[in-house]
Amino acid sequence: MEIKVNFLEKLRLEAKFDDFTVTCDQPIRYKGDGSAPSPFDYFLASSALCAAYFVRVYCLSRDIPTEGIRLSQNNIVDPENRYKQTFQIQVELPDSISEKDRTGILRSIERCTVKKVVQEGPEFKIEVVEDLDEDASLMAVGVADQHTRTMITGKDLPLEETIANMTAMLESLGMKIEISSWRNIVPNVWSLHIRDAASPMCFTNGKGATKESALCSALGEFIERLSCNFFYNDQYFGEEIANAEFVHYPNEKWFKLTRNDRLPKGLLDDYCLGIYNPDGELRGSHLIDTNSGNVERGICAIPFERQSDGETVYFPSNLLENLFLSNGMSAGNTLAEAKVQCLSEIFERAVKRQIIEQELALPDVPDEVLARYPGVVEGIKGLEAQGFPVLVKDASLGGEFPVMCVTLMNPRTGGVFASFGAHPSLEVALERSLTELLQGRSFEGLNDVPLPTFNSMAVTEPNNFVEHFIDSTGVISWRFFSANSEFEFCDWDFSGTNEEEVEALMGILESLGKEVYVATFKHFGASACRILVPEYSEVYPVEDLIWDNTNKALAFRSDILNIHSLDDDQLADLVERLEESEEDNFTDIRTLIGIEFDENTVWGQLTIGELKGLIHLALGNLEDASDMVEDFLTFNNASVERRLFYQAMDAVLNIALDEDLELADYQHNLRRMFGDDVMDAVIGSVHGELRFHGLTPTSMKLEGLDKHLRLIESYKKLHRARAAA
């Protein structure tokens, strides 16, 4: 994690990371003002807080109340060496906690991350750089160097060379990649989380049988998502990029809207129009891209090559971001390698969807077949040793598709987690199923997987597949666990060279009667591609283009960002449009308008319902505002400060709406209860003297929205590289 430090007045310092700011000072005896803890005080507190966190996690997973648990820490300084200290952590446990759980709680404290890092003895590297913002380097420790050459199935270059090449590409873009976590909780299963230090919203996870293969996975996914603009899906690029020579890619094509709002000629082909506009309801305005929001410019479309005849077909970028998400994206050492990965992902998700929605029972993989892959077997044994039964299934549907499945059961919670993996090699597909299962997860995280069900509607509803796509935590049917399999086990093999595998996988899609469209991206020096298989690889239903399109942001973005400058008529129009849109009141404003706010601010936590309430307050519609406040207090999990504001608001609105009550009679005690600052804000809001309490003014220029501006700056790096290429 990158932490940037600013020098404030006197000895005060400010550390900024993610969406947080920490201020420190020195005690008066050390010439400070004593206005904040010292850096060393924060260090001491971090280990105590970390220990308490692990106690809390242990207790939550076992429904043990923590009200009677107390924890403290003292640091005992060696009189002969003040840098040698003993951290004494003491925990007080109620008599109601069993001996088994007492032992478990003590063991959980032993897992404290701060403690373990200190015990390992962190290494410090101190250096001078030309420019902190321009310095870009991969922060990796313990990965084999380039002089080692490790080849694995499916890769055209050694892992070490692949890591070096991808790292160089990211450095050339000015991306400062940091590794924020590694996990290796069972043998031969590694995962990690990497992100752009300057814009932490740009992140990926990697997985593999070794730390090198996991790092390759994470870096490849990072480059794939840069190449396909996935990190910036649904986000507003700002006015400068919206009016630039190109918005997404130099070879994009723009289609002007027609007077009758029909789809402009030249978009898509007849095959795709039959899928995405079967009833002629799709309008041109549905396909304005959210990123630019440039209605005057029209529809931005990206060229794809139709594989059946090599013709170019233009797909609206809006359609891609609405329906496909990251499905069918990849980067590789060669284009063929990338295509194999793309197609494998498409099959993995399509077959998984078919199995889940049709509640199919799959055959077990025989022990003698599993024995061919000792690394996978060792990982499975590691899970079972922790009390998690594991099922290994052939998901090829009788040898038709290159897909495998590893399913974990959690007897402690009754939950199950079905993980799928695909690749022309059965061994690689099996390994991917296992590593996907544990990607970024701890054993405690496996307590959150859902229970199976016999409710077919819960299994087949569209959002269940979306949950499976995002993190595999959707629901599966009990019928999946039947011993009466609907297929025989098939010892399948589609492997060959990457070129041969591409041909084999394309052949499967052709046999299904599917058209395939491919876009390739080489602007950053990598071989990256995006593959679309209409009516097969979509994540969201086609109907979303009309009924839940992300470009609904365009109807609200400008007004919401300029809300402090709107007059009463404009505010009344805005709240009316929000009502007519039938958007869920608990949808975040940042999701609605495609703007990233600091999540620790009111903007970052603002929902549609709360915004409606604030508008009603500004307009003096106290009854409507009261209804919104009541909903907020009932359902919203807001910060303590914001909740107190609305508790006070609820009381004042009830008084204002009751003809028999006078606010003056209650003000004294309300101020004693909530404080003068809160009551001044509440009364000012009710009387119309203060509008939109807690929302700092901004506009379409995005001033003050540092998190979103960092995201745009990240995208500008790609934009410059594409322009140069």
mmCIF file of N, CA and C in Angstrom, residues 156-272:
data_model
loop_
_atom_site.group_PDB
_atom_site.id
_atom_site.type_symbol
_atom_site.label_atom_id
_atom_site.label_comp_id
_atom_site.label_asym_id
_atom_site.label_seq_id
_atom_site.Cartn_x
_atom_site.Cartn_y
_atom_site.Cartn_z
ATOM 1 N N ASP A 156 3.414 -19.582 -23.620
ATOM 2 C CA ASP A 156 4.398 -19.637 -24.703
ATOM 3 C C ASP A 156 5.777 -19.157 -24.279
ATOM 4 N N LEU A 157 5.880 -18.574 -23.067
ATOM 5 C CA LEU A 157 7.161 -18.128 -22.541
ATOM 6 C C LEU A 157 7.286 -18.580 -21.091
ATOM 7 N N PRO A 158 8.500 -18.657 -20.559
ATOM 8 C CA PRO A 158 8.666 -18.994 -19.143
ATOM 9 C C PRO A 158 7.965 -17.968 -18.252
ATOM 10 N N LEU A 159 7.539 -18.407 -17.070
ATOM 11 C CA LEU A 159 6.837 -17.511 -16.151
ATOM 12 C C LEU A 159 7.676 -16.285 -15.826
ATOM 13 N N GLU A 160 8.977 -16.495 -15.567
ATOM 14 C CA GLU A 160 9.843 -15.395 -15.168
ATOM 15 C C GLU A 160 9.954 -14.344 -16.270
ATOM 16 N N GLU A 161 10.050 -14.786 -17.514
ATOM 17 C CA GLU A 161 10.129 -13.852 -18.639
ATOM 18 C C GLU A 161 8.799 -13.129 -18.839
ATOM 19 N N THR A 162 7.712 -13.865 -18.642
ATOM 20 C CA THR A 162 6.379 -13.256 -18.750
ATOM 21 C C THR A 162 6.209 -12.161 -17.710
ATOM 22 N N ILE A 163 6.615 -12.436 -16.468
ATOM 23 C CA ILE A 163 6.516 -11.438 -15.395
ATOM 24 C C ILE A 163 7.338 -10.207 -15.748
ATOM 25 N N ALA A 164 8.564 -10.417 -16.220
ATOM 26 C CA ALA A 164 9.436 -9.289 -16.577
ATOM 27 C C ALA A 164 8.831 -8.453 -17.701
ATOM 28 N N ASN A 165 8.286 -9.109 -18.716
ATOM 29 C CA ASN A 165 7.704 -8.385 -19.848
ATOM 30 C C ASN A 165 6.487 -7.565 -19.429
ATOM 31 N N MET A 166 5.596 -8.188 -18.662
ATOM 32 C CA MET A 166 4.376 -7.486 -18.262
ATOM 33 C C MET A 166 4.698 -6.351 -17.294
ATOM 34 N N THR A 167 5.663 -6.570 -16.411
ATOM 35 C CA THR A 167 6.072 -5.506 -15.490
ATOM 36 C C THR A 167 6.606 -4.306 -16.262
ATOM 37 N N ALA A 168 7.423 -4.575 -17.283
ATOM 38 C CA ALA A 168 7.981 -3.491 -18.099
ATOM 39 C C ALA A 168 6.871 -2.724 -18.816
ATOM 40 N N MET A 169 5.862 -3.437 -19.314
ATOM 41 C CA MET A 169 4.738 -2.766 -19.991
ATOM 42 C C MET A 169 4.021 -1.816 -19.035
ATOM 43 N N LEU A 170 3.761 -2.282 -17.822
ATOM 44 C CA LEU A 170 3.039 -1.461 -16.852
ATOM 45 C C LEU A 170 3.889 -0.271 -16.421
ATOM 46 N N GLU A 171 5.168 -0.487 -16.252
ATOM 47 C CA GLU A 171 6.049 0.625 -15.893
ATOM 48 C C GLU A 171 6.090 1.680 -17.000
ATOM 49 N N SER A 172 6.080 1.220 -18.254
ATOM 50 C CA SER A 172 6.115 2.174 -19.373
ATOM 51 C C SER A 172 4.851 3.018 -19.435
ATOM 52 N N LEU A 173 3.746 2.486 -18.913
ATOM 53 C CA LEU A 173 2.497 3.245 -18.858
ATOM 54 C C LEU A 173 2.456 4.196 -17.670
ATOM 55 N N GLY A 174 3.396 4.027 -16.737
ATOM 56 C CA GLY A 174 3.382 4.840 -15.518
ATOM 57 C C GLY A 174 2.489 4.272 -14.443
ATOM 58 N N MET A 175 2.166 2.965 -14.556
ATOM 59 C CA MET A 175 1.354 2.310 -13.537
ATOM 60 C C MET A 175 2.266 1.797 -12.422
ATOM 61 N N LYS A 176 2.038 2.270 -11.215
ATOM 62 C CA LYS A 176 2.842 1.837 -10.072
ATOM 63 C C LYS A 176 2.092 0.703 -9.374
ATOM 64 N N ILE A 177 2.474 -0.506 -9.688
ATOM 65 C CA ILE A 177 1.739 -1.669 -9.191
ATOM 66 C C ILE A 177 2.283 -2.094 -7.834
ATOM 67 N N GLU A 178 1.370 -2.298 -6.893
ATOM 68 C CA GLU A 178 1.766 -2.800 -5.585
ATOM 69 C C GLU A 178 1.026 -4.094 -5.287
ATOM 70 N N ILE A 179 1.734 -4.998 -4.632
ATOM 71 C CA ILE A 179 1.123 -6.260 -4.203
ATOM 72 C C ILE A 179 0.652 -6.066 -2.773
ATOM 73 N N SER A 180 -0.645 -6.106 -2.566
ATOM 74 C CA SER A 180 -1.175 -5.806 -1.235
ATOM 75 C C SER A 180 -1.379 -7.047 -0.390
ATOM 76 N N SER A 181 -1.433 -8.228 -1.002
ATOM 77 C CA SER A 181 -1.610 -9.431 -0.179
ATOM 78 C C SER A 181 -1.248 -10.678 -0.970
ATOM 79 N N TRP A 182 -0.729 -11.667 -0.255
ATOM 80 C CA TRP A 182 -0.511 -13.015 -0.775
ATOM 81 C C TRP A 182 -1.299 -13.983 0.091
ATOM 82 N N ARG A 183 -1.772 -15.078 -0.510
ATOM 83 C CA ARG A 183 -2.405 -16.145 0.282
ATOM 84 C C ARG A 183 -1.927 -17.495 -0.229
ATOM 85 N N ASN A 184 -1.673 -18.403 0.725
ATOM 86 C CA ASN A 184 -1.264 -19.769 0.394
ATOM 87 C C ASN A 184 -1.682 -20.649 1.569
ATOM 88 N N ILE A 185 -3.003 -20.864 1.700
ATOM 89 C CA ILE A 185 -3.518 -21.523 2.907
ATOM 90 C C ILE A 185 -3.538 -23.041 2.794
ATOM 91 N N VAL A 186 -3.412 -23.581 1.563
ATOM 92 C CA VAL A 186 -3.232 -25.024 1.392
ATOM 93 C C VAL A 186 -2.134 -25.229 0.349
ATOM 94 N N PRO A 187 -1.499 -26.402 0.331
ATOM 95 C CA PRO A 187 -0.396 -26.618 -0.609
ATOM 96 C C PRO A 187 -0.819 -26.436 -2.065
ATOM 97 N N ASN A 188 0.069 -25.827 -2.847
ATOM 98 C CA ASN A 188 -0.081 -25.694 -4.304
ATOM 99 C C ASN A 188 -1.263 -24.819 -4.723
ATOM 100 N N VAL A 189 -1.677 -23.943 -3.836
ATOM 101 C CA VAL A 189 -2.747 -22.994 -4.170
ATOM 102 C C VAL A 189 -2.305 -21.611 -3.685
ATOM 103 N N TRP A 190 -1.936 -20.758 -4.633
ATOM 104 C CA TRP A 190 -1.482 -19.404 -4.326
ATOM 105 C C TRP A 190 -2.445 -18.385 -4.925
ATOM 106 N N SER A 191 -2.612 -17.268 -4.232
ATOM 107 C CA SER A 191 -3.363 -16.151 -4.808
ATOM 108 C C SER A 191 -2.802 -14.853 -4.262
ATOM 109 N N LEU A 192 -3.023 -13.771 -4.999
ATOM 110 C CA LEU A 192 -2.565 -12.459 -4.560
ATOM 111 C C LEU A 192 -3.475 -11.382 -5.110
ATOM 112 N N HIS A 193 -3.346 -10.203 -4.508
ATOM 113 C CA HIS A 193 -4.125 -9.030 -4.907
ATOM 114 C C HIS A 193 -3.135 -7.934 -5.274
ATOM 115 N N ILE A 194 -3.241 -7.401 -6.490
ATOM 116 C CA ILE A 194 -2.387 -6.287 -6.894
ATOM 117 C C ILE A 194 -3.264 -5.102 -7.282
ATOM 118 N N ARG A 195 -2.688 -3.904 -7.198
ATOM 119 C CA ARG A 195 -3.449 -2.705 -7.552
ATOM 120 C C ARG A 195 -2.508 -1.589 -7.955
ATOM 121 N N ASP A 196 -3.069 -0.579 -8.599
ATOM 122 C CA ASP A 196 -2.330 0.623 -8.960
ATOM 123 C C ASP A 196 -2.276 1.515 -7.727
ATOM 124 N N ALA A 197 -1.076 1.798 -7.231
ATOM 125 C CA ALA A 197 -0.942 2.590 -6.009
ATOM 126 C C ALA A 197 -1.579 3.964 -6.149
ATOM 127 N N ALA A 198 -1.533 4.543 -7.353
ATOM 128 C CA ALA A 198 -2.084 5.885 -7.566
ATOM 129 C C ALA A 198 -3.604 5.869 -7.702
ATOM 130 N N SER A 199 -4.168 4.744 -8.094
ATOM 131 C CA SER A 199 -5.623 4.622 -8.252
ATOM 132 C C SER A 199 -6.041 3.214 -7.835
ATOM 133 N N PRO A 200 -6.218 2.988 -6.519
ATOM 134 C CA PRO A 200 -6.461 1.635 -6.009
ATOM 135 C C PRO A 200 -7.728 0.967 -6.530
ATOM 136 N N MET A 201 -8.614 1.738 -7.202
ATOM 137 C CA MET A 201 -9.782 1.107 -7.819
ATOM 138 C C MET A 201 -9.377 0.195 -8.970
ATOM 139 N N CYS A 202 -8.174 0.397 -9.501
ATOM 140 C CA CYS A 202 -7.661 -0.468 -10.563
ATOM 141 C C CYS A 202 -6.909 -1.616 -9.901
ATOM 142 N N PHE A 203 -7.550 -2.753 -9.783
ATOM 143 C CA PHE A 203 -6.948 -3.884 -9.084
ATOM 144 C C PHE A 203 -7.350 -5.190 -9.750
ATOM 145 N N THR A 204 -6.541 -6.218 -9.529
ATOM 146 C CA THR A 204 -6.880 -7.559 -9.994
ATOM 147 C C THR A 204 -6.411 -8.574 -8.971
ATOM 148 N N ASN A 205 -6.934 -9.783 -9.109
ATOM 149 C CA ASN A 205 -6.521 -10.917 -8.295
ATOM 150 C C ASN A 205 -5.908 -11.964 -9.212
ATOM 151 N N GLY A 206 -4.898 -12.633 -8.719
ATOM 152 C CA GLY A 206 -4.270 -13.700 -9.493
ATOM 153 C C GLY A 206 -4.284 -14.994 -8.717
ATOM 154 N N LYS A 207 -4.188 -16.102 -9.438
ATOM 155 C CA LYS A 207 -4.216 -17.415 -8.788
ATOM 156 C C LYS A 207 -3.326 -18.369 -9.563
ATOM 157 N N GLY A 208 -2.816 -19.370 -8.873
ATOM 158 C CA GLY A 208 -1.984 -20.356 -9.543
ATOM 159 C C GLY A 208 -1.448 -21.377 -8.567
ATOM 160 N N ALA A 209 -0.774 -22.397 -9.106
ATOM 161 C CA ALA A 209 -0.222 -23.462 -8.271
ATOM 162 C C ALA A 209 1.077 -23.028 -7.602
ATOM 163 N N THR A 210 1.726 -21.966 -8.121
ATOM 164 C CA THR A 210 2.935 -21.417 -7.518
ATOM 165 C C THR A 210 2.771 -19.910 -7.415
ATOM 166 N N LYS A 211 3.647 -19.275 -6.617
ATOM 167 C CA LYS A 211 3.524 -17.822 -6.500
ATOM 168 C C LYS A 211 3.849 -17.130 -7.822
ATOM 169 N N GLU A 212 4.758 -17.712 -8.617
ATOM 170 C CA GLU A 212 5.079 -17.121 -9.916
ATOM 171 C C GLU A 212 3.887 -17.197 -10.869
ATOM 172 N N SER A 213 3.217 -18.350 -10.905
ATOM 173 C CA SER A 213 2.064 -18.472 -11.806
ATOM 174 C C SER A 213 0.913 -17.584 -11.340
ATOM 175 N N ALA A 214 0.761 -17.412 -10.020
ATOM 176 C CA ALA A 214 -0.285 -16.523 -9.507
ATOM 177 C C ALA A 214 0.008 -15.074 -9.876
ATOM 178 N N LEU A 215 1.289 -14.667 -9.781
ATOM 179 C CA LEU A 215 1.660 -13.309 -10.152
ATOM 180 C C LEU A 215 1.458 -13.074 -11.646
ATOM 181 N N CYS A 216 1.809 -14.071 -12.457
ATOM 182 C CA CYS A 216 1.543 -13.980 -13.901
ATOM 183 C C CYS A 216 0.057 -13.770 -14.161
ATOM 184 N N SER A 217 -0.767 -14.526 -13.437
ATOM 185 C CA SER A 217 -2.222 -14.435 -13.590
ATOM 186 C C SER A 217 -2.713 -13.026 -13.263
ATOM 187 N N ALA A 218 -2.235 -12.470 -12.146
ATOM 188 C CA ALA A 218 -2.684 -11.138 -11.730
ATOM 189 C C ALA A 218 -2.234 -10.056 -12.702
ATOM 190 N N LEU A 219 -0.968 -10.139 -13.141
ATOM 191 C CA LEU A 219 -0.453 -9.137 -14.086
ATOM 192 C C LEU A 219 -1.153 -9.234 -15.432
ATOM 193 N N GLY A 220 -1.370 -10.469 -15.893
ATOM 194 C CA GLY A 220 -2.077 -10.654 -17.156
ATOM 195 C C GLY A 220 -3.480 -10.090 -17.100
ATOM 196 N N GLU A 221 -4.166 -10.335 -15.978
ATOM 197 C CA GLU A 221 -5.514 -9.797 -15.834
ATOM 198 C C GLU A 221 -5.487 -8.275 -15.767
ATOM 199 N N PHE A 222 -4.462 -7.713 -15.135
ATOM 200 C CA PHE A 222 -4.361 -6.254 -15.051
ATOM 201 C C PHE A 222 -4.213 -5.652 -16.453
ATOM 202 N N ILE A 223 -3.319 -6.239 -17.259
ATOM 203 C CA ILE A 223 -3.106 -5.727 -18.616
ATOM 204 C C ILE A 223 -4.348 -5.946 -19.483
ATOM 205 N N GLU A 224 -5.004 -7.077 -19.308
ATOM 206 C CA GLU A 224 -6.235 -7.348 -20.071
ATOM 207 C C GLU A 224 -7.283 -6.290 -19.762
ATOM 208 N N ARG A 225 -7.408 -5.908 -18.487
ATOM 209 C CA ARG A 225 -8.453 -4.962 -18.098
ATOM 210 C C ARG A 225 -8.092 -3.528 -18.478
ATOM 211 N N LEU A 226 -6.811 -3.238 -18.519
ATOM 212 C CA LEU A 226 -6.402 -1.951 -19.084
ATOM 213 C C LEU A 226 -6.718 -1.917 -20.573
ATOM 214 N N SER A 227 -6.365 -2.979 -21.281
ATOM 215 C CA SER A 227 -6.547 -3.031 -22.733
ATOM 216 C C SER A 227 -8.011 -2.917 -23.120
ATOM 217 N N CYS A 228 -8.883 -3.512 -22.309
ATOM 218 C CA CYS A 228 -10.320 -3.524 -22.623
ATOM 219 C C CYS A 228 -11.096 -2.445 -21.868
ATOM 220 N N ASN A 229 -10.372 -1.551 -21.154
ATOM 221 C CA ASN A 229 -11.001 -0.440 -20.415
ATOM 222 C C ASN A 229 -11.932 -0.905 -19.298
ATOM 223 N N PHE A 230 -11.760 -2.123 -18.819
ATOM 224 C CA PHE A 230 -12.720 -2.643 -17.851
ATOM 225 C C PHE A 230 -12.661 -1.914 -16.514
ATOM 226 N N PHE A 231 -11.490 -1.434 -16.117
ATOM 227 C CA PHE A 231 -11.389 -0.728 -14.848
ATOM 228 C C PHE A 231 -12.280 0.511 -14.820
ATOM 229 N N TYR A 232 -12.620 1.011 -15.992
ATOM 230 C CA TYR A 232 -13.330 2.288 -16.091
ATOM 231 C C TYR A 232 -14.773 2.096 -16.569
ATOM 232 N N ASN A 233 -15.220 0.848 -16.538
ATOM 233 C CA ASN A 233 -16.584 0.527 -16.960
ATOM 234 C C ASN A 233 -17.582 1.362 -16.152
ATOM 235 N N ASP A 234 -18.513 2.000 -16.808
ATOM 236 C CA ASP A 234 -19.596 2.783 -16.179
ATOM 237 C C ASP A 234 -19.131 4.109 -15.590
ATOM 238 N N GLN A 235 -17.824 4.430 -15.642
ATOM 239 C CA GLN A 235 -17.333 5.649 -15.000
ATOM 240 C C GLN A 235 -17.258 6.804 -15.996
ATOM 241 N N TYR A 236 -17.530 7.999 -15.502
ATOM 242 C CA TYR A 236 -17.476 9.203 -16.340
ATOM 243 C C TYR A 236 -16.027 9.616 -16.547
ATOM 244 N N PHE A 237 -15.641 9.842 -17.817
ATOM 245 C CA PHE A 237 -14.262 10.190 -18.139
ATOM 246 C C PHE A 237 -13.967 11.680 -18.004
ATOM 247 N N GLY A 238 -14.991 12.508 -17.861
ATOM 248 C CA GLY A 238 -14.780 13.948 -17.780
ATOM 249 C C GLY A 238 -14.876 14.610 -19.144
ATOM 250 N N GLU A 239 -15.020 15.922 -19.129
ATOM 251 C CA GLU A 239 -15.289 16.676 -20.358
ATOM 252 C C GLU A 239 -14.121 16.646 -21.341
ATOM 253 N N GLU A 240 -12.889 16.650 -20.830
ATOM 254 C CA GLU A 240 -11.731 16.693 -21.718
ATOM 255 C C GLU A 240 -11.676 15.453 -22.606
ATOM 256 N N ILE A 241 -11.792 14.277 -22.017
ATOM 257 C CA ILE A 241 -11.732 13.042 -22.809
ATOM 258 C C ILE A 241 -12.993 12.875 -23.647
ATOM 259 N N ALA A 242 -14.144 13.287 -23.114
ATOM 260 C CA ALA A 242 -15.403 13.156 -23.860
ATOM 261 C C ALA A 242 -15.361 13.902 -25.184
ATOM 262 N N ASN A 243 -14.533 14.937 -25.256
ATOM 263 C CA ASN A 243 -14.436 15.735 -26.485
ATOM 264 C C ASN A 243 -13.103 15.556 -27.206
ATOM 265 N N ALA A 244 -12.320 14.567 -26.792
ATOM 266 C CA ALA A 244 -11.025 14.316 -27.425
ATOM 267 C C ALA A 244 -11.218 13.681 -28.802
ATOM 268 N N GLU A 245 -10.118 13.557 -29.526
ATOM 269 C CA GLU A 245 -10.192 12.981 -30.874
ATOM 270 C C GLU A 245 -10.801 11.581 -30.834
ATOM 271 N N PHE A 246 -10.454 10.817 -29.825
ATOM 272 C CA PHE A 246 -11.127 9.537 -29.582
ATOM 273 C C PHE A 246 -11.355 9.399 -28.083
ATOM 274 N N VAL A 247 -12.334 8.595 -27.700
ATOM 275 C CA VAL A 247 -12.675 8.403 -26.290
ATOM 276 C C VAL A 247 -12.134 7.070 -25.785
ATOM 277 N N HIS A 248 -12.396 5.998 -26.552
ATOM 278 C CA HIS A 248 -11.990 4.657 -26.126
ATOM 279 C C HIS A 248 -10.748 4.164 -26.875
ATOM 280 N N TYR A 249 -10.831 4.150 -28.209
ATOM 281 C CA TYR A 249 -9.730 3.632 -29.034
ATOM 282 C C TYR A 249 -9.590 4.489 -30.288
ATOM 283 N N PRO A 250 -8.373 4.608 -30.826
ATOM 284 C CA PRO A 250 -8.186 5.402 -32.049
ATOM 285 C C PRO A 250 -9.015 4.902 -33.235
ATOM 286 N N ASN A 251 -9.353 3.610 -33.267
ATOM 287 C CA ASN A 251 -10.103 3.075 -34.412
ATOM 288 C C ASN A 251 -11.604 3.008 -34.147
ATOM 289 N N GLU A 252 -12.070 3.677 -33.099
ATOM 290 C CA GLU A 252 -13.507 3.694 -32.829
ATOM 291 C C GLU A 252 -14.241 4.461 -33.931
ATOM 292 N N LYS A 253 -15.535 4.236 -34.029
ATOM 293 C CA LYS A 253 -16.351 4.927 -35.028
ATOM 294 C C LYS A 253 -17.597 5.473 -34.339
ATOM 295 N N TRP A 254 -17.962 6.689 -34.695
ATOM 296 C CA TRP A 254 -19.128 7.332 -34.075
ATOM 297 C C TRP A 254 -20.299 7.364 -35.048
ATOM 298 N N PHE A 255 -21.485 7.088 -34.533
ATOM 299 C CA PHE A 255 -22.714 7.074 -35.333
ATOM 300 C C PHE A 255 -23.671 8.113 -34.754
ATOM 301 N N LYS A 256 -24.020 9.092 -35.575
ATOM 302 C CA LYS A 256 -24.935 10.143 -35.138
ATOM 303 C C LYS A 256 -26.330 9.562 -34.874
ATOM 304 N N LEU A 257 -26.995 10.117 -33.856
ATOM 305 C CA LEU A 257 -28.376 9.715 -33.607
ATOM 306 C C LEU A 257 -29.273 10.206 -34.745
ATOM 307 N N THR A 258 -30.296 9.431 -35.050
ATOM 308 C CA THR A 258 -31.246 9.813 -36.095
ATOM 309 C C THR A 258 -32.404 10.594 -35.478
ATOM 310 N N ARG A 259 -33.152 11.278 -36.312
ATOM 311 C CA ARG A 259 -34.276 12.085 -35.803
ATOM 312 C C ARG A 259 -35.318 11.232 -35.097
ATOM 313 N N ASN A 260 -35.576 10.050 -35.642
ATOM 314 C CA ASN A 260 -36.598 9.187 -35.034
ATOM 315 C C ASN A 260 -36.001 8.246 -33.986
ATOM 316 N N ASP A 261 -34.715 8.432 -33.671
ATOM 317 C CA ASP A 261 -34.009 7.651 -32.644
ATOM 318 C C ASP A 261 -33.908 6.168 -32.997
ATOM 319 N N ARG A 262 -34.035 5.833 -34.258
ATOM 320 C CA ARG A 262 -33.812 4.442 -34.656
ATOM 321 C C ARG A 262 -32.309 4.151 -34.657
ATOM 322 N N LEU A 263 -31.982 2.866 -34.642
ATOM 323 C CA LEU A 263 -30.562 2.507 -34.657
ATOM 324 C C LEU A 263 -29.938 2.963 -35.971
ATOM 325 N N PRO A 264 -28.823 3.681 -35.902
ATOM 326 C CA PRO A 264 -28.159 4.119 -37.134
ATOM 327 C C PRO A 264 -27.678 2.922 -37.952
ATOM 328 N N LYS A 265 -27.670 3.065 -39.262
ATOM 329 C CA LYS A 265 -27.173 1.998 -40.131
ATOM 330 C C LYS A 265 -25.670 1.840 -39.942
ATOM 331 N N GLY A 266 -25.221 0.589 -40.009
ATOM 332 C CA GLY A 266 -23.805 0.302 -39.854
ATOM 333 C C GLY A 266 -23.431 -0.230 -38.495
ATOM 334 N N LEU A 267 -24.355 -0.119 -37.519
ATOM 335 C CA LEU A 267 -24.114 -0.683 -36.193
ATOM 336 C C LEU A 267 -24.497 -2.163 -36.188
ATOM 337 N N LEU A 268 -23.645 -3.003 -35.638
ATOM 338 C CA LEU A 268 -23.908 -4.434 -35.522
ATOM 339 C C LEU A 268 -24.120 -5.055 -36.905
ATOM 340 N N ASP A 269 -24.487 -6.326 -36.946
ATOM 341 C CA ASP A 269 -24.850 -6.996 -38.201
ATOM 342 C C ASP A 269 -26.211 -7.646 -38.007
ATOM 343 N N ASP A 270 -26.746 -8.243 -39.041
ATOM 344 C CA ASP A 270 -28.093 -8.811 -38.955
ATOM 345 C C ASP A 270 -28.187 -9.877 -37.874
ATOM 346 N N TYR A 271 -27.127 -10.685 -37.736
ATOM 347 C CA TYR A 271 -27.129 -11.745 -36.723
ATOM 348 C C TYR A 271 -27.276 -11.136 -35.324
ATOM 349 N N CYS A 272 -26.492 -10.100 -35.042
ATOM 350 C CA CYS A 272 -26.544 -9.470 -33.721
ATOM 351 C C CYS A 272 -27.833 -8.682 -33.514
#
